Amino acid sequence: MKVIVCVKQVPDTSEVRVDPETGTLIREGVPSVMNPFDQFALEEGVRLREAAGGEAEVIALSMGPPQARSALMKALALGADRAILLTDKVFAGADTWATSLTLAAAVKAAGKPDLILCGLQAIDGDTAQTGPEIAHRLHLPQVTYAEKIMLDGRTAVITRQTDSGYEVVEVRMPALITCTPPADFVPSTPPYSAITRAKKKPYEEWGVDKINIEADTLGLRGSPTQVKRVFSPPRRDTGVMLEGRSAAVIAGELFQALAKEGIL
Amino acid sequence: MITLIAEKCIGCVKCVKVCPFGVIVMKEKKAVIGDGCTLCGACETVCPVDAITIERVVKDIDLTHYSGVWVVAETEGAQRVKNVTLELLGKGRELAGLIGQSVSCILLGNNVAKFADALICHGADTVFIAESEALSRYTAEGFQPVVTGLIAQYAPCIVLFGATHAGRDLAPRVAASLGLGLTADCTGLSILDGLLLQTRPAFGGNIMADIICPYTRPQMATVRPNVMKMLQPDVNRQGTKVVVPVSIDASTFRVAIKEVRDSCQTGVMKIDEADIIVSGGRGVCTNGGFALLEELAGTLSGVVGCSRVAVDLGFRPKSVQVGQSGTTVSPKLYIAVGISGSIQHQVGMKSSDTIVAINKDPAAPIFQIADFGIVGDYREIVPAFVAEVKMNGGR
C-alpha cells in the first residue's frame, strides 16, 4: 500500500502580526512548525502502513520554500519512509487552485497512491480547500473532516465530523481523506534516535521540470484569486473589568451594560 | 466543450449511471453524450479510461455575460433551511443591488421544494429546485455535479456557499471542477470597482485579507455563519421557481454513508447559528458546573458551548466545541465561563460581537479580548446573573 501525506510548513500563527506602517506581514522571528492538522494526518498514515503490513510506504509531500525541508525531516522522524519537497520559484505565491494543481501533478509523478491524506486545513490560511481540489483533479472520491480511519482490505472506513455530529462512511481506495485530530489526539515528539535516522532516509527536491505542468499555470501567475491587501483586524476596545463588589451587584452591572448595548 | 473518444470507451456505463441530468445513452456499446449536457463533469470523474474530457475556457474570456448572485442553500434534511442560507440571501440582495443583478438560490435535497417560498421571502428572485432521494443527505458526489452543471449552464457572476462542514466540502470541489478561484470563510463581502471584495481572517484571526478574483467567473466564496444579516421575511415578494429534473443513483457513489450519529437533535439550534453562547472550560468541569451554564443559556435563549478540555474530559460533545479544532462561532454575545482563553480557543470565538469572561484567575488571557471581565467564582456570578435577567423579564 502506498500512502502520500501532504504536509505544510506554517508559521506559528499565534506569533504573526501585521506591520502597522507597511501593512505587510511580519514573519521575521516567527517560528515555523509542521501544520498540526498535517501531523495528525501523517501519524495516521504511519499507523495505517503498520496495520496494512506487506509492501507499504508512506511518502511525505510538501510544497514550499527550501526551508520547508525541516517540516519534511520531522515527517521522516515521525515515520514517513521518504519525502519530496516541491520547491521552485514558479510555485511561489500560489493560491489553493494553483497549489492543488502542483500537488496533484506531483502525486501523479510520484506514482499512484492508494490513499492521499491531508490535514483538514493549514493554520495559516485555514481554507480547507486544497485537499478537495487535489481530489477533484485526480478524479478521486474525497472524505473530509476525518477523525478516525480504519482499513478493511481495499476499503477505508472513516469516522468524520459533520455539521450535526458524526458519520461513518466507507470508501474504496484510492481516495483522498482530509484529517482533523480527535479530542484525545496527542501529537508525538520524535525521539533523538528517530531524528538521526530521518537524515538517512530518501529526501528529494523537485522543481517544475519534474511535474510536467506549464509554468504560467502555477504559482502567483496561475492563481485566480489575488490578495488585494492585508490589514490588522479592528482592535477591540479595552474591556471593562467588573470586580470588587458582590456577585449580585456585578450581575446587575453586567445586565445594565449588555442592555445598554442592545444585546439583552 | 465535452469530448468523448469513442475508441477509448469500453462501454462500462458508469457515466450513464452517474449523469445527474440523464443525457448520456449507450449506442452500439459506446456512450454517447446527448443534448442537454450541462458540462457538470460527473462522467469525466468516474470514467475509468479517461475517454471523456471537458475543456473549459477560464481565462481571457468575456466576463460581461456572467450575471446574477447565487446562493447555494443548505437544509437540515427536509426539516428546515439553515440560517446561513437566509443570511447569504440577505447579503446577496445587497450585492446584487450594487451591481444591478438578480439573486438566485439553488435548493438541493429531498422534499425540500416546500422551502422555496421562504427563500423567496428572504430575498431570492429565482429558486432552482433539484430533488432526489439520493440528495436527502449532503454528499459531495450527489451535490457537486448538480451545482457545477447549473453554474456552467446559467453563468452567474457570484456564487456564495455557507462555510459549514458541508459547504467547505462542496465549494472547493465545485471550484476545481470549473477551474475557479474560491475564497474561504469570508466575514465580509462588498463590491469594489465591480468586483466582489472578499474579506477573510487568516493566521488564526491575527490578520485580515481582502481577496479579489478579477479574471474568472463566477466569483466564489464560502461565508461564515452568523456574520451576515438576514432580511425580515417579506411574504409579498414574488419569485420564480425552476424545477431542475435530476436522476441520481446513490448506488454509484464511491463514498457510502454507513452510519449517522447526530449528536444534536434536528430542530435544536446549532452552535454556529446561536446568537448567544454560554461556553464553559476547565473551570466548569465539575459536578453541576455545566448545569448552571445550561440554566443561564436557557434564560437567555442561547446555547451552551465549551472549550476543548471539556470535550477531552467527556463533559460535552465535540459538536459544541468552540475553537480551532472545533467550530468557529461569531454570536452577538459570547460568555466564556472558566475558560482561560488559549490561542486555539480564541481563534474560534474572537469575532463575537460582545465577549464576557468570567474566570477566577485575573491573569487568564481571555480577559485581554473580553469586553466585560469578571474575576470571581462562576458558581456565585452565574446564578446571580440568571436571577438578574429573570428579574428584568428575561431576554
XYZ file of C-alpha atoms in Angstrom:
659
model
C 0.000 0.000 0.000
C 1.199 3.464 -0.857
C 0.134 6.471 1.193
C 1.007 10.041 0.274
C 0.621 12.585 3.058
C 0.599 16.267 2.127
C 2.264 18.390 4.779
C 2.803 22.108 5.017
C 5.253 24.130 6.987
C 3.425 27.032 8.579
C 4.355 29.971 10.759
C 3.177 29.562 14.311
C 0.112 31.699 13.730
C -0.145 32.960 17.268
C 3.044 34.966 16.603
C 2.083 36.580 13.300
C 1.293 40.298 13.203
C 0.849 42.975 10.571
C 3.327 45.831 10.355
C 1.090 48.857 11.016
C 3.351 51.088 8.869
C 3.591 48.985 5.716
C 0.532 46.759 6.053
C 2.626 43.679 5.335
C 3.071 40.545 7.388
C 5.891 40.454 9.869
C 7.303 36.951 9.539
C 10.742 37.587 10.953
C 11.386 35.797 14.161
C 8.181 33.805 13.830
C 8.915 30.129 14.402
C 7.896 27.630 11.713
C 6.120 24.414 12.616
C 4.565 21.463 10.832
C 0.876 22.259 10.400
C -0.755 20.426 13.352
C -3.580 19.010 11.217
C -0.942 17.547 8.874
C 0.933 15.982 11.752
C -2.209 14.082 12.682
C -2.650 13.010 9.024
C 0.959 11.854 8.923
C 0.694 9.868 12.133
C -2.492 8.258 10.784
C -0.625 7.387 7.573
C 2.166 5.734 9.511
C -0.335 3.833 11.659
C -2.225 2.622 8.580
C 1.026 1.472 6.967
C 1.708 -0.678 10.022
C -1.853 -2.008 10.011
C -1.761 -2.806 6.296
C 1.512 -4.705 6.561
C 3.223 -6.110 3.476
C 4.728 -3.752 0.955
C 3.639 -0.409 2.290
C 5.191 3.007 2.228
C 4.366 6.495 3.393
C 5.587 9.425 1.297
C 5.510 12.909 2.800
C 4.940 15.541 0.136
C 5.245 19.266 0.626
C 5.360 22.401 -1.459
C 7.250 25.378 -0.130
C 10.500 27.282 0.093
C 13.756 25.337 0.689
C 13.424 25.791 4.450
C 10.255 23.651 4.382
C 12.761 20.788 4.397
C 12.643 20.907 8.180
C 8.925 20.010 8.190
C 9.704 17.021 5.969
C 12.583 15.996 8.230
C 10.086 15.936 11.078
C 7.749 13.842 8.896
C 10.566 11.366 8.296
C 11.348 11.320 12.009
C 7.689 10.584 12.714
C 7.859 7.534 10.456
C 7.458 8.542 6.791
C 9.618 6.396 4.505
C 10.612 9.124 2.090
C 9.924 12.768 1.434
C 9.564 15.060 -1.555
C 9.750 18.846 -1.400
C 8.317 20.748 -4.349
C 10.381 23.854 -4.397
C 10.748 26.243 -7.308
C 10.352 29.976 -7.771
C 7.440 29.411 -10.165
C 5.434 27.686 -7.406
C 5.589 30.751 -5.166
C 2.531 32.844 -4.379
C 0.085 30.090 -5.267
C -3.499 30.187 -4.060
C -5.323 26.915 -3.316
C -6.166 26.434 -7.003
C -2.531 26.621 -8.147
C -1.325 24.710 -5.075
C -3.685 21.831 -5.769
C -2.573 21.792 -9.423
C 1.061 21.479 -8.356
C 0.430 18.875 -5.671
C -1.864 16.792 -7.902
C 0.787 16.755 -10.629
C 3.399 15.711 -8.080
C 1.170 12.889 -6.815
C 0.914 11.613 -10.394
C 4.666 11.851 -10.809
C 5.266 10.023 -7.522
C 3.177 7.051 -8.666
C -0.389 6.066 -7.944
C -1.111 6.117 -4.215
C -3.870 4.108 -2.575
C -4.534 6.899 -0.124
C -3.766 10.588 -0.078
C -4.020 12.090 3.391
C -4.082 15.823 4.037
C -4.685 17.865 7.135
C -8.194 19.332 7.125
C -6.684 22.788 6.786
C -3.490 24.678 7.460
C -3.457 27.014 10.440
C -2.050 29.932 8.410
C -4.736 30.066 5.699
C -7.490 27.969 7.345
C -9.096 27.377 3.926
C -9.602 23.566 3.881
C -9.729 23.840 0.080
C -6.520 22.275 -1.171
C -7.476 18.690 -0.247
C -10.821 18.560 -2.096
C -9.271 20.399 -5.042
C -6.493 17.786 -5.326
C -9.137 15.047 -5.101
C -11.127 16.545 -7.941
C -8.095 16.975 -10.170
C -7.150 13.325 -9.663
C -10.775 12.171 -10.110
C -10.706 10.670 -6.630
C -13.517 10.458 -4.093
C -12.952 12.639 -1.024
C -13.747 12.287 2.638
C -13.183 15.477 4.645
C -13.150 16.113 8.429
C -11.937 12.551 9.157
C -11.174 11.811 12.796
C -10.613 8.080 12.524
C -9.587 5.817 9.639
C -9.712 2.008 9.676
C -8.809 -0.300 6.817
C -10.837 -3.304 5.774
C -8.997 -4.743 2.794
C -9.270 -2.199 -0.011
C -11.948 -0.241 1.833
C -11.305 2.624 4.224
C -13.872 3.011 7.000
C -13.865 6.582 8.207
C -15.500 8.419 11.079
C -15.954 12.029 10.035
C -17.379 15.158 11.620
C -20.494 16.636 10.082
C -22.445 19.775 10.889
C -24.696 17.773 13.189
C -22.357 15.192 14.691
C -20.606 12.287 13.025
C -20.961 9.976 10.046
C -19.268 6.668 9.419
C -18.526 6.301 5.725
C -16.847 3.692 3.586
C -14.780 4.373 0.504
C -12.903 2.032 -1.783
C -9.322 3.066 -2.286
C -7.874 5.032 -3.995
C -9.295 8.021 -2.183
C -8.285 11.324 -0.623
C -9.005 11.958 3.053
C -8.587 15.220 4.968
C -7.955 14.679 8.673
C -8.740 16.576 11.840
C -7.442 15.374 15.201
C -9.984 13.943 17.640
C -10.127 15.342 21.158
C -7.809 12.681 22.567
C -5.024 13.038 19.987
C -1.633 13.836 21.478
C 0.979 14.720 18.845
C 4.125 12.603 19.072
C 7.518 14.091 19.681
C 10.064 12.024 17.764
C 12.963 10.744 19.901
C 16.508 11.797 19.092
C 17.285 8.421 17.504
C 14.400 8.875 15.039
C 15.615 12.357 14.150
C 19.052 10.930 13.384
C 17.572 8.109 11.297
C 15.422 10.590 9.369
C 18.538 12.213 7.929
C 19.415 8.932 6.210
C 16.001 8.410 4.629
C 15.419 9.287 0.946
C 14.718 13.005 0.531
C 14.263 14.719 -2.833
C 13.661 18.251 -4.008
C 11.628 18.634 -7.178
C 11.396 21.657 -9.416
C 8.821 22.387 -12.069
C 10.655 20.171 -14.602
C 9.673 17.110 -12.552
C 5.927 17.557 -12.725
C 5.158 18.293 -16.364
C 2.996 21.399 -15.944
C 3.307 24.679 -17.781
C 4.888 27.253 -15.529
C 2.394 30.020 -16.283
C -0.452 27.989 -14.777
C 1.430 27.747 -11.476
C 2.226 29.990 -8.555
C 1.063 33.564 -8.417
C 0.508 33.794 -12.178
C -1.705 30.733 -12.210
C -3.796 31.823 -9.216
C -7.304 33.087 -9.935
C -7.571 34.765 -6.545
C -5.466 37.787 -5.658
C -4.758 39.298 -2.290
C -5.666 42.953 -2.585
C -4.406 43.926 0.853
C -3.788 42.583 4.324
C -4.561 44.529 7.446
C -4.874 44.171 11.188
C -8.295 43.163 12.421
C -10.142 46.057 14.025
C -8.834 46.303 17.538
C -11.307 45.596 20.280
C -11.842 48.405 22.698
C -10.221 47.807 26.013
C -12.599 45.807 28.116
C -14.230 46.821 31.365
C -13.407 44.823 34.485
C -16.248 44.324 36.912
C -14.791 43.447 40.285
C -14.506 44.150 43.942
C -18.244 44.067 44.573
C -20.690 41.331 45.479
C -21.839 38.831 42.866
C -25.328 40.342 42.877
C -24.026 43.877 42.254
C -21.696 42.698 39.483
C -24.544 40.713 37.900
C -26.675 43.850 37.920
C -23.913 45.937 36.354
C -23.341 43.342 33.664
C -27.032 43.210 32.835
C -27.242 47.007 32.565
C -24.143 47.124 30.355
C -25.465 44.447 27.995
C -28.910 46.055 27.920
C -27.306 49.378 27.050
C -25.619 47.757 24.050
C -28.960 46.363 22.948
C -27.934 42.739 23.480
C -30.358 41.940 26.281
C -16.738 21.628 -24.524
C -17.125 17.917 -23.782
C -15.368 15.293 -25.867
C -15.901 11.547 -25.762
C -13.240 9.496 -27.502
C -15.243 6.513 -28.776
C -12.152 4.370 -29.361
C -11.242 4.632 -25.677
C -14.788 3.899 -24.409
C -15.115 0.378 -23.028
C -18.888 0.523 -22.607
C -18.805 0.216 -18.795
C -21.899 2.511 -18.487
C -20.527 4.172 -15.345
C -21.041 7.578 -16.984
C -24.617 6.714 -17.938
C -25.428 5.827 -14.334
C -23.705 8.807 -12.810
C -25.027 11.554 -15.119
C -27.413 13.542 -12.875
C -29.125 15.089 -15.866
C -29.661 11.776 -17.690
C -28.236 12.856 -21.027
C -25.781 10.015 -21.701
C -27.081 6.976 -23.602
C -25.468 3.823 -24.959
C -25.356 3.291 -28.699
C -23.673 0.193 -30.073
C -21.975 -0.417 -26.722
C -20.423 3.053 -26.658
C -21.501 6.024 -24.561
C -22.977 8.951 -26.452
C -23.450 12.344 -24.837
C -26.741 13.885 -25.858
C -28.099 17.390 -25.937
C -28.772 18.979 -22.581
C -25.302 18.240 -21.250
C -24.556 20.871 -18.608
C -20.798 20.132 -18.501
C -21.112 19.168 -14.842
C -18.204 16.746 -15.129
C -19.683 13.793 -13.216
C -18.908 11.463 -16.156
C -15.363 12.726 -16.544
C -14.706 11.981 -12.875
C -15.885 8.354 -12.991
C -14.632 7.308 -16.440
C -12.032 4.595 -15.738
C -10.259 5.004 -19.096
C -10.205 8.803 -19.421
C -12.360 8.666 -22.537
C -14.269 11.817 -21.534
C -12.647 15.211 -21.272
C -14.197 18.586 -20.614
C -12.384 21.675 -21.755
C -13.339 24.896 -20.112
C -12.016 28.238 -21.174
C -11.323 30.010 -17.911
C -9.040 32.883 -18.808
C -9.258 35.816 -21.214
C -12.967 35.365 -21.582
C -15.691 37.942 -21.911
C -16.841 38.378 -18.329
C -19.784 40.632 -19.100
C -22.276 37.891 -19.833
C -21.930 36.447 -16.317
C -24.833 37.796 -14.324
C -26.560 37.086 -11.044
C -25.713 36.472 -7.409
C -26.283 32.866 -6.426
C -26.621 31.261 -3.033
C -26.265 27.503 -2.609
C -28.883 26.628 0.008
C -28.229 24.297 2.884
C -31.001 22.497 4.682
C -31.202 20.201 7.625
C -32.721 17.373 5.609
C -36.370 18.114 4.981
C -36.652 19.785 8.422
C -35.595 23.367 7.822
C -33.376 25.772 5.909
C -30.195 26.689 7.726
C -29.867 30.265 8.899
C -26.656 30.768 6.956
C -28.600 30.366 3.706
C -31.045 33.094 4.702
C -28.151 35.306 5.818
C -26.482 34.836 2.425
C -29.710 35.742 0.647
C -29.802 38.983 2.631
C -26.188 39.767 1.724
C -26.814 38.567 -1.838
C -29.605 41.131 -2.265
C -27.324 43.919 -1.128
C -24.546 42.846 -3.541
C -26.983 42.285 -6.402
C -28.392 45.782 -5.859
C -24.914 47.286 -6.130
C -24.218 45.620 -9.478
C -27.769 45.741 -10.823
C -28.318 41.985 -10.965
C -30.749 39.412 -9.581
C -30.483 36.866 -6.758
C -30.953 33.132 -7.273
C -30.814 30.235 -4.889
C -30.006 26.586 -5.622
C -32.031 24.259 -3.433
C -30.956 20.613 -3.428
C -32.413 17.813 -1.346
C -35.350 15.506 -0.951
C -38.781 17.005 -0.152
C -37.286 20.474 0.033
C -39.374 22.285 -2.608
C -41.585 23.483 0.273
C -38.734 25.792 1.347
C -38.713 27.726 -1.942
C -41.278 30.267 -0.697
C -39.221 31.026 2.402
C -36.153 31.560 0.216
C -38.109 33.993 -1.951
C -39.408 35.840 1.138
C -35.806 36.214 2.313
C -34.569 37.688 -0.946
C -34.348 35.172 -3.803
C -35.758 36.153 -7.215
C -35.345 32.652 -8.612
C -35.081 29.300 -6.846
C -33.668 26.331 -8.748
C -35.024 23.176 -7.155
C -33.387 19.782 -7.695
C -34.968 16.957 -5.743
C -33.924 13.342 -5.461
C -33.955 10.719 -2.739
C -30.201 10.451 -3.330
C -29.865 14.078 -2.212
C -31.691 13.642 1.104
C -28.382 13.893 2.959
C -25.453 16.000 1.801
C -22.744 14.165 -0.135
C -20.084 15.704 -2.365
C -20.820 13.164 -5.068
C -24.531 13.874 -5.105
C -24.395 17.659 -4.828
C -21.296 18.748 -6.757
C -22.300 17.676 -10.301
C -25.705 19.352 -9.979
C -24.246 22.609 -8.637
C -21.453 22.584 -11.238
C -23.925 21.832 -14.019
C -26.261 24.681 -13.055
C -23.376 27.160 -12.793
C -21.983 26.063 -16.168
C -25.424 26.401 -17.743
C -26.564 29.739 -16.284
C -23.216 31.558 -15.835
C -23.805 33.559 -12.642
C -21.406 36.329 -11.616
C -21.117 35.423 -7.924
C -21.776 32.150 -6.063
C -21.905 32.003 -2.253
C -21.812 28.944 -0.002
C -22.069 28.696 3.793
C -18.705 27.974 5.447
C -20.167 24.941 7.223
C -18.708 21.435 7.154
C -20.869 20.640 4.131
C -20.187 23.951 2.376
C -16.455 23.628 2.894
C -16.611 20.087 1.475
C -18.672 21.103 -1.559
C -17.337 24.524 -2.623
C -13.707 23.529 -3.357
C -14.921 20.534 -5.331
C -17.159 22.814 -7.418
C -14.349 25.368 -7.807
C -11.923 22.705 -9.002
C -14.459 21.301 -11.459
C -14.937 24.717 -13.061
C -11.371 25.985 -12.771
C -12.359 28.853 -10.494
C -10.877 30.727 -7.606
C -12.537 30.335 -4.226
C -12.184 32.360 -1.044
C -12.802 30.520 2.207
C -14.562 31.586 5.394
C -15.352 35.179 4.444
C -16.559 37.527 7.150
C -17.111 40.493 4.831
C -18.346 40.899 1.256
C -18.673 44.097 -0.730
C -18.321 45.407 -4.266
C -15.215 47.343 -5.337
C -14.902 48.538 -8.930
C -17.500 45.977 -9.965
C -15.590 43.108 -8.353
C -16.546 41.062 -5.319
C -14.262 42.144 -2.485
C -13.954 39.196 -0.141
C -12.676 39.853 3.364
C -11.466 36.955 5.451
C -9.422 36.313 8.565
C -6.112 34.451 8.205
C -3.297 33.415 10.502
C -5.718 32.422 13.194
C -7.530 35.748 13.044
C -4.361 37.784 13.595
C -4.668 39.366 10.182
C -7.455 40.122 7.747
C -7.109 39.886 3.970
C -9.129 41.374 1.120
C -9.266 38.956 -1.806
C -10.452 39.580 -5.356
C -10.920 37.294 -8.288
C -10.532 39.552 -11.337
C -10.296 37.191 -14.311
C -12.594 34.232 -13.662
C -16.359 33.934 -13.238
C -18.281 33.249 -11.207
C -16.500 34.722 -8.200
C -16.990 32.191 -5.422
C -16.752 32.343 -1.658
C -17.737 30.415 1.424
C -19.098 32.674 4.156
C -19.105 32.142 7.915
C -22.487 31.544 9.514
C -23.909 34.235 11.790
C -21.924 37.088 10.231
C -24.275 38.449 7.551
C -27.712 39.806 8.392
C -30.794 38.071 7.076
C -33.648 40.222 5.805
C -37.016 40.448 7.511
C -39.091 37.946 5.516
C -41.453 39.692 3.100
C -44.390 37.436 2.236
C -45.354 39.671 -0.669
C -42.081 39.166 -2.504
C -42.529 37.436 -5.840
C -40.097 34.943 -7.274
C -39.787 32.210 -9.859
C -39.344 28.527 -9.100
C -37.446 26.472 -11.636
C -37.603 22.716 -11.206
C -34.405 21.060 -12.396
C -35.073 17.420 -13.268
C -32.275 15.208 -11.983
C -31.829 11.460 -11.827
C -29.236 10.491 -9.279
C -28.445 6.939 -8.303
C -26.857 6.817 -4.849
C -25.510 3.336 -5.595
C -22.975 4.945 -7.946
C -21.452 6.991 -5.101
C -17.971 5.866 -4.188
C -18.335 7.150 -0.644
C -21.138 5.280 1.140
C -22.664 6.557 4.383
C -22.907 3.603 6.750
C -23.975 5.230 9.965
C -25.206 8.629 11.085
C -24.602 9.828 14.631
C -26.242 13.175 15.050
C -25.365 14.463 18.475
C -27.710 17.410 18.151
C -31.354 16.675 17.600
C -32.794 18.159 14.458
C -34.566 21.386 15.211
C -32.248 22.209 18.098
C -30.157 25.302 17.487
C -26.631 24.580 16.347
C -23.719 26.314 17.982
C -22.717 28.223 14.833
C -26.241 29.601 14.453
C -26.809 30.737 18.010
C -26.684 34.450 18.724
C -25.902 33.887 22.392
C -23.412 31.240 23.522
C -22.570 30.424 27.120
C -19.336 28.471 26.957
C -17.594 26.504 29.686
C -13.989 25.424 30.101
C -11.812 23.622 32.604
C -13.125 25.673 35.494
C -16.652 24.365 34.907
C -15.688 20.694 34.602
C -17.061 19.709 37.980
C -20.325 18.168 39.087
C -23.144 20.519 38.305
C -20.928 23.102 36.607
C -22.486 22.803 33.186
C -25.979 22.618 34.730
C -25.507 26.238 35.841
C -24.470 27.204 32.320
C -27.486 25.350 30.879
C -29.719 27.410 33.134
C -28.099 30.664 32.051
C -28.272 29.696 28.370
C -31.922 28.759 28.822
C -32.712 32.103 30.443
C -31.004 33.952 27.588
C -32.457 31.708 24.816
C -28.901 30.791 23.927
C -26.937 27.554 23.711
C -24.105 26.024 25.703
C -20.693 25.660 24.098
C -17.364 24.628 25.528
C -13.608 24.678 25.137
C -11.607 21.653 24.102
C -10.808 20.484 27.597
C -14.498 19.958 28.371
C -14.673 17.575 25.392
C -11.458 15.822 26.394
C -12.833 15.234 29.882
C -16.116 13.963 28.483
C -18.346 16.739 29.828
C -19.622 17.953 26.454
C -19.867 16.550 22.904
C -17.386 17.610 20.229
C -20.195 19.185 18.204
C -20.384 22.104 20.654
C -16.634 22.672 20.954
C -15.562 26.190 20.041
C -12.053 26.735 18.695
C -9.525 25.754 16.099
C -10.247 22.046 16.239
C -13.958 22.635 16.844
C -16.401 25.156 15.451
C -15.789 28.831 14.708
C -18.596 30.981 16.046
C -19.439 34.647 15.928
C -22.508 35.218 18.100
C -23.776 38.563 19.330
C -22.829 37.585 22.865
C -20.225 35.044 23.954
C -19.974 34.348 27.662
C -16.780 32.434 28.478
C -17.003 30.790 31.889
C -13.920 29.153 33.413
C -12.130 29.362 30.055
C -8.561 30.614 30.215
C -8.607 31.546 26.530
C -5.825 29.738 24.687
C -4.962 30.989 21.198
C -6.720 27.916 19.777
C -9.895 28.813 21.622
C -9.676 32.499 20.725
C -9.445 31.656 17.008
C -12.898 30.149 17.256
C -14.713 32.979 19.080
C -12.738 36.199 18.711
C -15.096 37.649 16.109
C -18.069 37.561 18.508
C -19.738 40.980 18.840
C -19.504 41.127 22.613
C -17.414 38.891 24.853
C -17.975 38.428 28.573
C -15.355 36.475 30.524
C -15.871 35.019 33.982
C -12.753 33.486 35.494
C -11.223 33.251 38.937
C -7.707 33.825 37.534
C -7.178 37.547 36.861
C -4.214 36.675 34.594
C -6.298 34.489 32.245
C -5.639 35.547 28.624
C -9.382 35.578 27.911
C -9.603 38.904 29.773
C -7.426 40.548 27.103
C -10.124 40.105 24.467
C -13.169 40.407 26.736
C -15.429 43.455 26.600
C -16.550 42.708 30.141
C -14.342 40.778 32.509
C -15.405 39.413 35.873
C -12.830 37.923 38.220
C -14.639 35.625 40.560
C -16.330 32.322 41.257
C -18.763 31.450 38.471
C -20.840 29.461 40.968
C -21.772 32.784 42.553
C -21.726 35.047 39.490
C -23.760 32.846 37.126
C -26.745 32.271 39.460
C -26.752 35.968 40.375
C -26.809 36.898 36.691
C -29.603 34.385 35.984
C -31.629 35.983 38.782
C -30.922 39.461 37.398
C -32.039 38.501 33.882
C -35.198 36.847 35.221
C -35.973 39.872 37.378
C -35.809 42.034 34.270
C -38.278 39.817 32.467
C -35.805 37.563 30.629
C -34.413 38.373 27.290
